[in-house]
Structures are given as structure tokens and as C-alpha cells.
Amino acid sequence: MLRPERMSKVSVTGSKGVMPTVIEAVYDLNLVHLSDYDGSWAGFDNGNPIVGADEASEKLVTVRALESTLDLEDEDVDVASGRLGDDWEPRLESIRTRVNDLDDRRTEVRDQLRRVRERLDRIEPFADLGIDLDLLSGYDSVEVVVGEGSLTAVEAALDASDDVRAYETFTGTGDGVVAIVAAPAAGADEGFVDDALVGVDFSRYQVPETEKDPESYVSDLERDERDLEAKLEEIDADLETIKTEEGAFLLLAEEKLTIEVQRAEAPLQFATSDRAFIAEGWIPTTEYDRLVAALNDAVGDSVEIEELERADYDRHGAHTHTEDVQKGTPAAQDEDGPSASEDEEERAEQKVVPDGGSAVTMDDEPPVIQDNPSAAKPFEALVNAVNKPKYSELDPTIFLFLTFPVFFGFMIGDVGYGILYVAIGYYMATNFESDGISSLGGVAIWAGAFTIIFGFIYGEIFGLHALGDIVWGDLFGVELLPLNKGLEPGAAEFAIGWMVVSVLAGIVHLNIGYLIDFYENLSHGVKDALFHSGSWILMLNGIWIWIFSAHAAGEKPEFLYTTFASDGPFPIGFTGFPEWGLFTFPEAIPGIGGSLLTVPLLVFFVGLVMLAIGDTVEVVEALDVVVNVFSYTRMGAVLLAKAGMAFVVNLLFFGAYEDPDGAFHFLGSAGHDPSYVAEHYGSGATVIFDGLMHMGGIAGLIGGFVILVVGHIVVLILGVTSAGLQGVRLEYVEFFNKFYEGGGANYEPFGHDRTYSQE
């Protein structure tokens, strides 16, 4: 469970004549993660694709191009109704011809439509002017310019130009289109109007070359536009018909060709000689017998199958040991087995270079199959978002499963929000095919469940405390519950208390991380584990036991000793650890209380010395045992922030008052409104806010209800972005960094999960 599934390295050797059959059998198993041959063995090269690979690849490219052209998706067709048939290749060619013809026509029509629309865009300003196009060009003695700009600015520029002898402007019914007819002054150069307008924001239009009046020209273009749009719709309809009729066939063809290409290109990963091949790969150890049985059924004793090793690695990726395994299949070990001289020569070839009595194998790391209980499976997505665990290290998924939902529930702690999180998670887990979204749905379900649990502990449902009174008071009669979140002035000690609880959660969480690291380092010996991991455990616990001890109590915050005192917010009777002083001096040193050194501080310094011996460079990070723990106070901060937001939303709608004891109470409907406070408490209670439901009649009630609903939706969403992200950050940054590196290879077996077809 904490380790990836055990993997075995296997080797399959045989003559090249049986290689296609072996490939087909291994492919159908969808079990072997093939190793890539690097070309380093004398006499062996990477194999060549099986005959027909290029043709299959070309057809596969064709099918995928057709699917792209048709915008074909799995959900668009009922694949179960499709059939490939023996004549699928001519059928594919026919579909390709039809689709390509239609696509070419569609491209041509789209180009024509684009050009028509461009001409329409160019002619519209001239149609707005209402001047025949033939009147806007062809003059020798004057220049005609049409464009868009400010008439006032244009006329001012023309008036100021010495090159303009006279001019006249025309405007259309719309804003900005100006036609200028200008006569040049003596000596003016060609283009004098453009020169005059250099400093003016003026966009010039090219006069269309046509003898038609603008209105007729626009009418003709609009008719062409409608005709082309109709053609385009007709082509799209034809393509949609092909998609409906042939979509299932194309998906079946794609799957068939994908399988053919993968099979045909498999030899590229093999080591091959003129007569033999070697294929190596990783399989789950428990599946070895199934591999042997399948190959024996396919080719009998024509191949030799060996389980080369059952991998076991230390945390640094080095082999710790390789479990002794039975080498080869029974056929390979049988001295009376096949004795053909050719087979013997080939198998002798395949041994390559001896190394301690066994063949040199392809050098690659085993892939990873995470092996977690079904309940923890969704959390693999969160682990893999950082990096897949190496085969050589512990999989932290189970620890994430045990801690992240607790952190999330602690920070939100509301039955109402928890129910919504569970509902959203269930929808995500059951209505999406994406593994990633489904996994996040599973995480949301667990996070929501613990939000509900902590909601009962806090006695809150959508920020209201009525649940606590009903459950713990009326139902169970428990006095210590529910726990207050600390928003009320009279319960401020709870707010500080939750920060202390967050610190304690951090100490426990980090201890787990260091203990995992200690366990991992045991593979290098007890000494290595003690000096590299044990040192951190000693420093972490030594410094924090000292912080919570009576030593130098006068210099420490009082809440360290009152949070768990008998009269504190969490009354378990703890008022700090004893001083455990060493080297007590007759005269007290200010702030030390008479003891220069205590047992917890000694433990811390012993850990620091051990760390310096084990890895001197890490000494500069020794204060991380304090800093990292303080990071967990963000949990208490989020708890208070989210509770405060829910409180404000409810305050705006319901209103609230503070009773003479300093406790807050939300107002309600008739019978528990502001008048109730005045009647029962007089001037002894203070109404904080009347609440929209009591202030503005129906309008106030409806508006307040909208604020109530929208506000709680915002809190719900921010719960994910704050509690969710902060919880993940604590796991990734503070916890994982103690023992986890990641970087494992994903298990990708050679084969194909048939989605639409079966052999």
C-alpha cells in the first residue's frame, strides 16, 4: 500500500520468424511495459517496423484528418451501431474522397465569401455618401479623396494648406465619411490633398472600380453573400450527414489502425540480429505466470521467457537486492527441450555479455503502479500533480488521504457547506469521464465529509449556531461541545486557541514526515537514518517541547499555558511541560529562571550536532523546525476568515445582537426580531444590526435573501480556493519536502484498451 506494486523485469527471446506472433500475443495482454533498447550490445541493432507499418500509419493519419474535418467526437455517434467489415479500406477511400471534395469546396466558398464581405465593407462608406462611383475618379484638374475623419479637422487642414486653391466637401448620412474635391494651387504636386491631411486623423478609402451606382453595387454584393452562405450551409449539411452515417465506422477504423501501427512499430524497441530478437520489459510480479501462459499458447516453446529480476530499490534509486527468481520458462530449462542447432545458436547470441552468470539487460528503471486502497485512490491525482512517486520511495497518497480532508474540514467546519461539497464531489465523480475530474470529485467528497464532522463539532450550519444547541445541548446534553470558533468578543480566547491547535497539528504532521524519512533511510543503515532524519526529529520535538515548557515562562506568550488549562477554551488541564532544568545556578539569570539549559533544549542541540555530522550544509536550515510549524497557523487563520465571512452574510440578512454576557445571537423572524431584544433585555443588550429581513418590508426581504444566497455561494467557492489551496500547500511544501522527491516513470503497458471493438 505504501510502496508501488512490485515489478519484475522479464525478457523474451526467440527467432525473428515468431516475432510478429509474439508481438500480437504481448499486445493483446496489454501487460508489458517495454524497455527501449539503446543499441549498445555488440551484434544487435534496434529492429525495423513490420511490413505494412508505413501504409497503416498513412491510413491512420487519413482517418484522424477526416475526424478533424468532420469535428467528430466519441459522444457524437453510437459506435455500437457501426461495423468495420472486410471492405473497410475501399469504404475509407470513398469517404476520404467525399469529405476532401466537400472540404475543398467549403474552403473555396469561404474564400469567396470573405472577399465579398471585404468588398461590402469597402463600398458601405460610398453608399452612405450617395454619390455615383464614376463621379469619384477620372479627373485631371482636381483630386477626389474619400475617407473617414472629422469634417471640422479636415476643412481646417485644407484651409491652412497653400497647395489647395479651392475645395468642396461632401458627407453622408452617417458620421465620419467625408468626400473631398480639391483644386490644386499653382505648383502643387500630385497628392497635395494627402499632404494637407498629414496631421489629421483621416483614413482614406480606395474607390471601388465599378460603373454601378453604390446602392446597386451593395445590392449585388449582398445577394452574392446570401448565395455563398446558402452554399456553405449546404456543404456543412452534407458533411454533417457523412459524420452521422460514417462516424462510427471512422472511430472503429481509427482503433483498428492504431492497434496495427503500435504492433508494427514494436520492433523499434527490441534488440535484433539477423536471426533473433530480444524484448525486455516490466510487468507486475503477480502477472508473470499469465505472461508465460499466453506466450506458450501463442508460440509454444519457440521463445525463451525469463524473469530477470524482481526489483527492489532504496530511496536513492540504487538496487538494494534482487530477489532470487526461477530463471526462464520450463521449456527453456528443460535439457531435453528443442535441440535444433539453429535455435541453440540464436539463444547463444541472445546472452550477449555475461555479467555474474546472467545476461546484461536493458538499463531502465521500473515503472510505477500505485497500489492504494480504493478510498484513497482519488488522492493519487493530487500526488501526481506534484510528481509520480519513484519506484524506490514510499507513495505518500495514503498520508494525503488521512490528513488533507482533516485539514480542510478543520478550516471550513460547517455542516451546510460540507453537504454541498459532498454533493458537488459526487456529481464530479459520477458524471465525468475524465479521470482527473472524477478523482477531484472523490477528494471533494472526503473533504466535504470532514467538513460536516467538524461542522458538528463547531455546531454550525451555514454559519448559524442553532445546530450546536440542538445536537449537543438538547440531544446529547454535552456541555463542552460545540466548540466556539472565536468570532465573538467574549470568546476571543478561542481564536488564539485555534492558532495553538494549528501549531500542534503542524508538529504532528511534520513528525510523520520525518519518521517516514527515517524509515526510508534505514535502508542505508541505522547510522544514516539517525544522523540524516533522527536529528530533525530531535530538533523539532526538543524546541517545541521547550516552547511549551515552564522554562522562561515569563518571556513567552501566556496563551501557551492557558489554551489547554482547566479554565481555558480547551479544558484538558495542560498548563505546560515542566522546566526539566539542567545546570541550575544560585542566582537566576534574567529571563532564564535559574536554569541555563533544560532537557528539551539539550535534545535540540544534540539533534543539531547530529545534523552537522550527517550533513553540515543542512545546519543553516535548522530553524525550519520552527518556521515550518508556524506555517500551519494558516489553518487557524482560514478558519477564522471563512467563519467571519459567513457571519457577515448572516448578519446582513438576519441581524444580530449582543447579550449582557457578551455573546452574539442572530435575530430571526417575528417573535425574535429587534423588538424581542428590547423587551427581554432592555438596555442590557445591544443590537448590532437589525438585518435586511426586518428593515425594508418585502423589498428588503427579497434583496436580503439574494445577498444571503450569493454570499454563501461566494464563501463556498472561496472555501476551495483558500482552505483547499492552503491545505494542499501544507502537504506539498511542508510535508512532502521531508521525505518525497517523485519523478517515477508511469506504467504504460504495450497494448490497447479496446473501446469500440473486440478481436
CSV table of C-alpha atoms in Angstrom, one decimal, residues 67-473:
chain,number,residue,atom,x,y,z
A,67,GLU,CA,-12.3,13.1,-37.9
A,68,SER,CA,-10.8,16.6,-37.5
A,69,THR,CA,-12.5,17.9,-40.7
A,70,LEU,CA,-15.9,16.4,-39.5
A,71,ASP,CA,-15.3,17.6,-35.9
A,72,LEU,CA,-16.0,14.1,-34.8
A,73,GLU,CA,-16.1,13.2,-31.1
A,74,ASP,CA,-16.9,9.9,-29.4
A,75,GLU,CA,-20.2,11.2,-28.0
A,76,ASP,CA,-21.4,12.3,-31.4
A,77,VAL,CA,-22.3,8.8,-32.7
A,78,ASP,CA,-23.4,5.4,-31.4
A,79,VAL,CA,-20.3,3.4,-32.1
A,80,ALA,CA,-22.1,0.2,-31.1
A,81,SER,CA,-24.2,0.5,-34.3
A,82,GLY,CA,-21.1,0.7,-36.5
A,83,ARG,CA,-19.4,-2.1,-38.4
A,84,LEU,CA,-16.0,-2.2,-39.9
A,85,GLY,CA,-16.4,-5.1,-42.4
A,86,ASP,CA,-13.9,-6.7,-44.7
A,87,ASP,CA,-14.3,-3.9,-47.3
A,88,TRP,CA,-13.3,-1.1,-44.9
A,89,GLU,CA,-10.3,0.1,-47.0
A,90,PRO,CA,-12.3,0.9,-50.2
A,91,ARG,CA,-15.0,2.4,-47.9
A,92,LEU,CA,-12.4,4.6,-46.2
A,93,GLU,CA,-11.1,5.8,-49.5
A,94,SER,CA,-14.6,6.7,-50.7
A,95,ILE,CA,-15.2,8.7,-47.5
A,96,ARG,CA,-11.9,10.4,-47.9
A,97,THR,CA,-12.7,11.5,-51.5
A,98,ARG,CA,-16.2,12.8,-50.5
A,99,VAL,CA,-15.0,14.6,-47.4
A,100,ASN,CA,-12.0,16.2,-49.1
A,101,ASP,CA,-14.1,17.3,-52.1
A,102,LEU,CA,-16.6,18.9,-49.7
A,103,ASP,CA,-13.8,20.4,-47.6
A,104,ASP,CA,-12.2,21.9,-50.7
A,105,ARG,CA,-15.5,23.3,-51.9
A,106,ARG,CA,-16.1,24.7,-48.4
A,107,THR,CA,-12.6,26.4,-48.4
A,108,GLU,CA,-13.3,27.9,-51.8
A,109,VAL,CA,-16.7,29.2,-50.8
A,110,ARG,CA,-15.3,30.6,-47.6
A,111,ASP,CA,-12.6,32.5,-49.6
A,112,GLN,CA,-15.3,33.8,-51.9
A,113,LEU,CA,-17.5,34.9,-49.0
A,114,ARG,CA,-14.5,36.6,-47.3
A,115,ARG,CA,-13.8,38.6,-50.5
A,116,VAL,CA,-17.4,39.6,-50.9
A,117,ARG,CA,-17.6,40.8,-47.3
A,118,GLU,CA,-14.4,42.7,-47.8
A,119,ARG,CA,-15.9,44.5,-50.8
A,120,LEU,CA,-19.1,45.2,-48.9
A,121,ASP,CA,-17.0,46.7,-46.1
A,122,ARG,CA,-15.2,48.9,-48.7
A,123,ILE,CA,-18.4,50.0,-50.5
A,124,GLU,CA,-20.5,50.9,-47.5
A,125,PRO,CA,-18.9,54.3,-46.9
A,126,PHE,CA,-19.5,55.2,-50.6
A,127,ALA,CA,-23.1,54.1,-50.4
A,128,ASP,CA,-23.5,56.3,-47.4
A,129,LEU,CA,-22.3,59.3,-49.4
A,130,GLY,CA,-24.9,58.6,-52.1
A,131,ILE,CA,-22.5,59.7,-54.9
A,132,ASP,CA,-22.1,57.6,-58.0
A,133,LEU,CA,-18.8,55.8,-58.0
A,134,ASP,CA,-17.9,57.0,-61.5
A,135,LEU,CA,-18.0,60.6,-60.2
A,136,LEU,CA,-15.3,59.9,-57.7
A,137,SER,CA,-12.4,59.2,-60.1
A,138,GLY,CA,-11.1,60.0,-63.5
A,139,TYR,CA,-10.4,63.8,-63.1
A,140,ASP,CA,-7.2,65.6,-64.3
A,141,SER,CA,-7.8,69.1,-62.9
A,142,VAL,CA,-9.0,68.1,-59.4
A,143,GLU,CA,-8.3,65.4,-56.8
A,144,VAL,CA,-11.1,63.4,-55.3
A,145,VAL,CA,-10.4,61.8,-51.9
A,146,VAL,CA,-12.9,59.8,-49.8
A,147,GLY,CA,-12.2,58.8,-46.2
A,148,GLU,CA,-13.2,58.8,-42.6
A,149,GLY,CA,-12.4,61.6,-40.2
A,150,SER,CA,-13.6,64.7,-38.5
A,151,LEU,CA,-15.1,67.2,-41.1
A,152,THR,CA,-14.0,70.1,-39.0
A,153,ALA,CA,-10.4,69.0,-38.8
A,154,VAL,CA,-10.4,68.1,-42.5
A,155,GLU,CA,-11.6,71.5,-43.5
A,156,ALA,CA,-9.2,73.3,-41.2
A,157,ALA,CA,-6.3,71.4,-42.7
A,158,LEU,CA,-7.4,72.2,-46.2
A,159,ASP,CA,-7.9,75.9,-45.4
A,160,ALA,CA,-4.4,76.0,-43.9
A,161,SER,CA,-2.7,74.3,-46.9
A,162,ASP,CA,-1.0,76.6,-49.5
A,163,ASP,CA,-1.3,73.7,-52.1
A,164,VAL,CA,-5.2,73.8,-52.1
A,165,ARG,CA,-6.7,76.5,-54.2
A,166,ALA,CA,-10.3,75.5,-53.7
A,167,TYR,CA,-12.2,72.6,-52.3
A,168,GLU,CA,-15.6,71.3,-51.5
A,169,THR,CA,-16.6,68.5,-49.1
A,170,PHE,CA,-19.5,66.1,-49.0
A,171,THR,CA,-20.7,64.0,-46.2
A,172,GLY,CA,-23.1,61.1,-45.9
A,173,THR,CA,-26.0,60.4,-43.6
A,174,GLY,CA,-23.7,58.6,-41.1
A,175,ASP,CA,-20.9,60.0,-39.0
A,176,GLY,CA,-17.3,60.4,-40.2
A,177,VAL,CA,-17.4,59.7,-44.0
A,178,VAL,CA,-16.1,62.7,-46.0
A,179,ALA,CA,-15.6,63.2,-49.7
A,180,ILE,CA,-13.2,65.9,-50.8
A,181,VAL,CA,-13.0,67.5,-54.2
A,182,ALA,CA,-10.0,69.9,-54.3
A,183,ALA,CA,-8.3,72.0,-56.9
A,184,PRO,CA,-4.5,72.4,-56.7
A,185,ALA,CA,-2.8,75.7,-56.3
A,186,ALA,CA,-0.1,76.7,-58.8
A,187,GLY,CA,3.0,74.5,-58.4
A,188,ALA,CA,1.2,71.9,-56.2
A,189,ASP,CA,2.5,68.3,-56.5
A,190,GLU,CA,0.3,65.3,-57.2
A,191,GLY,CA,-1.2,64.0,-54.0
A,192,PHE,CA,-1.5,67.5,-52.5
A,193,VAL,CA,-4.7,66.6,-50.6
A,194,ASP,CA,-3.0,63.8,-48.8
A,195,ASP,CA,-0.1,66.1,-47.9
A,196,ALA,CA,-2.5,68.6,-46.5
A,197,LEU,CA,-4.1,65.9,-44.3
A,198,VAL,CA,-0.9,64.6,-42.8
A,199,GLY,CA,-1.6,65.9,-39.4
A,200,VAL,CA,-5.3,64.9,-39.4
A,201,ASP,CA,-6.7,61.6,-38.1
A,202,PHE,CA,-8.1,60.6,-41.5
A,203,SER,CA,-8.4,57.1,-43.0
A,204,ARG,CA,-8.5,57.1,-46.8
A,205,TYR,CA,-10.8,54.7,-48.7
A,206,GLN,CA,-9.9,53.2,-52.1
A,207,VAL,CA,-12.6,53.9,-54.6
A,208,PRO,CA,-14.0,50.6,-55.9
A,209,GLU,CA,-13.6,50.0,-59.7
A,210,THR,CA,-17.1,49.7,-60.9
A,211,GLU,CA,-19.5,51.6,-63.2
A,212,LYS,CA,-22.5,50.7,-60.9
A,213,ASP,CA,-24.0,53.1,-58.5
A,214,PRO,CA,-23.2,52.3,-54.9
A,215,GLU,CA,-26.7,51.1,-54.0
A,216,SER,CA,-26.8,48.7,-56.9
A,217,TYR,CA,-23.3,47.5,-56.1
A,218,VAL,CA,-24.2,46.9,-52.5
A,219,SER,CA,-27.3,45.1,-53.5
A,220,ASP,CA,-25.4,42.8,-55.8
A,221,LEU,CA,-22.8,42.0,-53.2
A,222,GLU,CA,-25.4,41.3,-50.6
A,223,ARG,CA,-27.1,38.9,-53.0
A,224,ASP,CA,-23.8,37.2,-53.6
A,225,GLU,CA,-23.2,37.0,-49.9
A,226,ARG,CA,-26.6,35.3,-49.3
A,227,ASP,CA,-25.9,32.8,-52.2
A,228,LEU,CA,-22.5,31.9,-50.8
A,229,GLU,CA,-23.9,31.5,-47.3
A,230,ALA,CA,-26.5,29.1,-48.6
A,231,LYS,CA,-23.8,27.1,-50.4
A,232,LEU,CA,-21.8,27.0,-47.2
A,233,GLU,CA,-24.8,25.7,-45.2
A,234,GLU,CA,-25.4,23.1,-47.9
A,235,ILE,CA,-21.8,21.9,-47.7
A,236,ASP,CA,-21.9,21.8,-43.9
A,237,ALA,CA,-25.1,19.8,-44.0
A,238,ASP,CA,-23.5,17.3,-46.3
A,239,LEU,CA,-20.5,17.0,-44.0
A,240,GLU,CA,-22.9,16.6,-41.0
A,241,THR,CA,-24.7,13.8,-42.9
A,242,ILE,CA,-21.3,12.0,-43.5
A,243,LYS,CA,-20.5,12.5,-39.9
A,244,THR,CA,-23.7,10.9,-38.8
A,245,GLU,CA,-23.6,8.0,-41.3
A,246,GLU,CA,-19.9,7.2,-41.2
A,247,GLY,CA,-18.8,8.5,-37.7
A,248,ALA,CA,-19.0,5.0,-36.1
A,249,PHE,CA,-17.0,3.5,-39.0
A,250,LEU,CA,-14.3,6.1,-38.7
A,251,LEU,CA,-13.9,5.5,-34.9
A,252,LEU,CA,-13.7,1.8,-35.5
A,253,ALA,CA,-11.1,2.3,-38.3
A,254,GLU,CA,-9.0,4.6,-36.1
A,255,GLU,CA,-8.9,2.0,-33.3
A,256,LYS,CA,-8.0,-0.8,-35.7
A,257,LEU,CA,-5.2,1.2,-37.4
A,258,THR,CA,-3.9,2.4,-34.0
A,259,ILE,CA,-3.5,-1.2,-33.0
A,260,GLU,CA,-1.8,-2.1,-36.3
A,261,VAL,CA,0.6,0.8,-36.1
A,262,GLN,CA,1.5,0.1,-32.4
A,263,ARG,CA,2.1,-3.6,-33.2
A,264,ALA,CA,4.1,-2.9,-36.4
A,265,GLU,CA,6.4,-0.4,-34.7
A,266,ALA,CA,7.1,-2.5,-31.6
A,267,PRO,CA,10.4,-3.9,-33.0
A,268,LEU,CA,11.9,-0.4,-32.8
A,269,GLN,CA,12.2,-1.1,-29.0
A,270,PHE,CA,13.7,-4.6,-29.5
A,271,ALA,CA,17.3,-5.7,-29.8
A,272,THR,CA,17.5,-7.7,-33.1
A,273,SER,CA,20.2,-9.6,-35.0
A,274,ASP,CA,19.9,-11.3,-38.4
A,275,ARG,CA,18.0,-14.2,-36.9
A,276,ALA,CA,17.0,-13.4,-33.3
A,277,PHE,CA,15.3,-10.8,-31.2
A,278,ILE,CA,15.3,-9.8,-27.5
A,279,ALA,CA,12.4,-7.9,-26.0
A,280,GLU,CA,12.5,-6.8,-22.4
A,281,GLY,CA,10.0,-5.0,-20.2
A,282,TRP,CA,8.4,-4.7,-16.8
A,283,ILE,CA,5.3,-6.4,-15.6
A,284,PRO,CA,3.6,-6.6,-12.2
A,285,THR,CA,5.2,-9.6,-10.5
A,286,THR,CA,1.9,-11.3,-9.9
A,287,GLU,CA,1.3,-11.3,-13.7
A,288,TYR,CA,4.4,-13.3,-14.7
A,289,ASP,CA,2.6,-16.6,-14.9
A,290,ARG,CA,-0.1,-15.1,-17.1
A,291,LEU,CA,2.5,-13.8,-19.5
A,292,VAL,CA,4.2,-17.2,-19.7
A,293,ALA,CA,0.9,-19.0,-20.3
A,294,ALA,CA,-0.1,-16.5,-23.1
A,295,LEU,CA,3.2,-16.8,-24.9
A,296,ASN,CA,3.2,-20.6,-24.6
A,297,ASP,CA,-0.3,-20.7,-26.1
A,298,ALA,CA,0.8,-18.5,-28.9
A,299,VAL,CA,4.2,-19.9,-29.9
A,300,GLY,CA,4.8,-22.9,-27.7
A,301,ASP,CA,8.5,-23.4,-26.8
A,302,SER,CA,9.8,-21.2,-29.7
A,303,VAL,CA,10.7,-18.5,-27.3
A,304,GLU,CA,12.6,-18.3,-24.0
A,305,ILE,CA,11.0,-16.3,-21.3
A,306,GLU,CA,13.0,-15.2,-18.3
A,307,GLU,CA,12.1,-13.3,-15.1
A,308,LEU,CA,15.4,-11.4,-14.9
A,309,GLU,CA,14.7,-9.7,-11.5
A,310,ARG,CA,12.1,-8.6,-9.0
A,311,ALA,CA,13.2,-5.0,-8.5
A,312,ASP,CA,13.8,-3.6,-5.0
A,313,TYR,CA,15.4,-0.2,-4.7
A,314,ASP,CA,16.4,2.1,-1.9
A,315,ARG,CA,15.1,5.6,-1.7
A,316,HIS,CA,18.0,6.9,-3.8
A,317,GLY,CA,17.2,4.5,-6.7
A,318,ALA,CA,20.0,2.1,-6.1
A,319,HIS,CA,19.4,-1.7,-6.1
A,320,THR,CA,19.3,-2.9,-2.6
A,321,HIS,CA,18.9,-6.5,-3.7
A,322,THR,CA,17.3,-8.6,-6.4
A,323,GLU,CA,15.1,-11.4,-5.2
A,324,ASP,CA,16.2,-14.8,-6.5
A,325,VAL,CA,13.7,-15.9,-9.1
A,326,GLN,CA,13.3,-19.0,-11.3
A,327,LYS,CA,15.1,-18.2,-14.5
A,328,GLY,CA,13.3,-19.0,-17.7
A,329,THR,CA,10.3,-21.0,-18.6
A,330,PRO,CA,10.1,-24.7,-18.1
A,331,ALA,CA,10.8,-25.2,-21.8
A,332,ALA,CA,13.9,-23.1,-21.5
A,333,GLN,CA,15.2,-25.1,-18.6
A,334,ASP,CA,14.4,-28.5,-20.0
A,335,GLU,CA,17.7,-30.0,-21.1
A,336,ASP,CA,15.7,-32.4,-23.3
A,337,GLY,CA,13.8,-29.5,-24.9
A,338,PRO,CA,14.3,-28.3,-28.5
A,339,SER,CA,17.8,-29.0,-29.7
A,340,ALA,CA,17.9,-27.7,-33.2
A,341,SER,CA,21.4,-26.3,-33.8
A,342,GLU,CA,19.9,-23.0,-35.2
A,343,ASP,CA,17.9,-22.4,-32.1
A,344,GLU,CA,20.9,-23.0,-29.9
A,345,GLU,CA,23.0,-20.6,-31.9
A,346,GLU,CA,20.3,-17.9,-31.7
A,347,ARG,CA,19.9,-18.4,-27.9
A,348,ALA,CA,23.7,-18.2,-27.5
A,349,GLU,CA,23.6,-14.9,-29.4
A,350,GLN,CA,20.9,-13.6,-27.1
A,351,LYS,CA,23.0,-14.0,-24.0
A,352,VAL,CA,25.1,-11.1,-25.2
A,353,VAL,CA,27.7,-10.3,-22.5
A,354,PRO,CA,27.9,-12.3,-19.3
A,355,ASP,CA,27.7,-10.5,-16.0
A,356,GLY,CA,27.9,-12.6,-13.0
A,357,GLY,CA,26.2,-15.5,-14.8
A,358,SER,CA,23.3,-13.6,-16.2
A,359,ALA,CA,22.8,-11.6,-19.4
A,360,VAL,CA,23.3,-7.9,-19.5
A,361,THR,CA,19.8,-6.3,-19.7
A,362,MET,CA,18.4,-3.1,-20.9
A,363,ASP,CA,19.1,-0.4,-18.3
A,364,ASP,CA,15.9,1.3,-17.2
A,365,GLU,CA,14.0,1.9,-14.1
A,366,PRO,CA,10.8,0.0,-13.3
A,367,PRO,CA,7.6,1.9,-14.0
A,368,VAL,CA,5.2,2.7,-11.2
A,369,ILE,CA,1.8,1.3,-10.5
A,370,GLN,CA,0.4,3.0,-7.4
A,371,ASP,CA,-1.2,0.5,-5.0
A,372,ASN,CA,-3.6,2.2,-2.7
A,373,PRO,CA,-7.0,1.3,-1.2
A,374,SER,CA,-10.0,2.3,-3.3
A,375,ALA,CA,-10.9,5.0,-0.7
A,376,ALA,CA,-7.5,6.7,-1.2
A,377,LYS,CA,-7.3,6.3,-5.0
A,378,PRO,CA,-8.7,9.8,-5.7
A,379,PHE,CA,-5.8,11.3,-3.8
A,380,GLU,CA,-3.3,9.9,-6.3
A,381,ALA,CA,-4.3,12.7,-8.6
A,382,LEU,CA,-3.1,15.2,-6.0
A,383,VAL,CA,0.2,13.3,-5.5
A,384,ASN,CA,0.8,13.0,-9.3
A,385,ALA,CA,0.1,16.7,-9.7
A,386,VAL,CA,3.5,17.2,-8.0
A,387,ASN,CA,5.2,14.2,-9.5
A,388,LYS,CA,4.6,10.5,-9.7
A,389,PRO,CA,6.4,8.6,-6.9
A,390,LYS,CA,9.5,6.8,-7.8
A,391,TYR,CA,9.5,3.0,-7.6
A,392,SER,CA,12.2,3.3,-4.9
A,393,GLU,CA,10.2,5.5,-2.5
A,394,LEU,CA,7.1,5.4,-0.4
A,395,ASP,CA,3.8,6.6,-2.0
A,396,PRO,CA,2.5,9.5,0.1
A,397,THR,CA,-1.1,9.0,-1.2
A,398,ILE,CA,-2.3,7.3,2.0
A,399,PHE,CA,-0.9,10.1,4.2
A,400,LEU,CA,-2.5,12.7,2.0
A,401,PHE,CA,-5.8,10.8,2.3
A,402,LEU,CA,-5.5,10.7,6.1
A,403,THR,CA,-4.6,14.3,6.6
A,404,PHE,CA,-5.8,16.6,3.8
A,405,PRO,CA,-9.6,16.1,4.4
A,406,VAL,CA,-9.0,16.7,8.1
A,407,PHE,CA,-7.2,19.9,7.4
A,408,PHE,CA,-9.9,21.0,5.0
A,409,GLY,CA,-12.7,20.1,7.4
A,410,PHE,CA,-10.9,21.9,10.3
A,411,MET,CA,-10.7,25.1,8.3
A,412,ILE,CA,-14.3,25.2,7.0
A,413,GLY,CA,-16.2,23.2,9.7
A,414,ASP,CA,-19.8,23.8,8.6
A,415,VAL,CA,-22.4,21.1,8.1
A,416,GLY,CA,-24.2,23.1,5.3
A,417,TYR,CA,-21.1,23.7,3.3
A,418,GLY,CA,-20.0,20.2,3.9
A,419,ILE,CA,-23.2,18.7,2.4
A,420,LEU,CA,-22.8,20.9,-0.7
A,421,TYR,CA,-19.1,19.9,-1.1
A,422,VAL,CA,-20.1,16.2,-0.9
A,423,ALA,CA,-22.9,16.8,-3.4
A,424,ILE,CA,-20.6,18.6,-5.8
A,425,GLY,CA,-17.9,15.9,-5.4
A,426,TYR,CA,-20.4,13.1,-6.1
A,427,TYR,CA,-21.6,14.9,-9.3
A,428,MET,CA,-18.0,15.3,-10.5
A,429,ALA,CA,-17.1,11.7,-9.6
A,430,THR,CA,-20.1,10.1,-11.4
A,431,ASN,CA,-20.8,12.4,-14.3
A,432,PHE,CA,-17.4,13.0,-15.9
A,433,GLU,CA,-15.3,10.5,-17.9
A,434,SER,CA,-12.1,12.4,-17.2
A,435,ASP,CA,-10.1,10.5,-14.6
A,436,GLY,CA,-8.7,13.8,-13.3
A,437,ILE,CA,-12.1,15.4,-12.7
A,438,SER,CA,-13.5,12.1,-11.2
A,439,SER,CA,-10.6,12.0,-8.8
A,440,LEU,CA,-11.1,15.6,-7.7
A,441,GLY,CA,-14.7,14.7,-7.1
A,442,GLY,CA,-13.6,11.9,-4.8
A,443,VAL,CA,-11.3,14.3,-3.0
A,444,ALA,CA,-14.2,16.7,-2.6
A,445,ILE,CA,-16.4,14.0,-1.1
A,446,TRP,CA,-13.9,13.2,1.6
A,447,ALA,CA,-13.2,16.9,2.2
A,448,GLY,CA,-16.9,17.6,2.5
A,449,ALA,CA,-17.4,14.6,4.8
A,450,PHE,CA,-14.9,16.0,7.3
A,451,THR,CA,-16.3,19.5,6.8
A,452,ILE,CA,-19.6,18.0,8.1
A,453,ILE,CA,-17.9,16.3,11.0
A,454,PHE,CA,-16.1,19.5,12.1
A,455,GLY,CA,-19.4,21.3,11.5
A,456,PHE,CA,-21.0,19.3,14.2
A,457,ILE,CA,-18.0,19.9,16.5
A,458,TYR,CA,-18.4,23.6,15.9
A,459,GLY,CA,-22.2,23.4,15.9
A,460,GLU,CA,-22.5,25.4,12.6
A,461,ILE,CA,-24.7,25.1,9.6
A,462,PHE,CA,-24.2,27.9,7.0
A,463,GLY,CA,-22.6,30.0,9.8
A,464,LEU,CA,-25.6,29.6,12.2
A,465,HIS,CA,-25.1,28.1,15.6
A,466,ALA,CA,-28.5,26.6,16.1
A,467,LEU,CA,-27.2,23.1,15.1
A,468,GLY,CA,-24.9,23.0,18.1
A,469,ASP,CA,-27.7,23.8,20.6
A,470,ILE,CA,-29.9,21.2,19.1
A,471,VAL,CA,-27.3,18.4,18.8
A,472,TRP,CA,-25.1,18.8,21.8
A,473,GLY,CA,-27.5,20.6,24.2
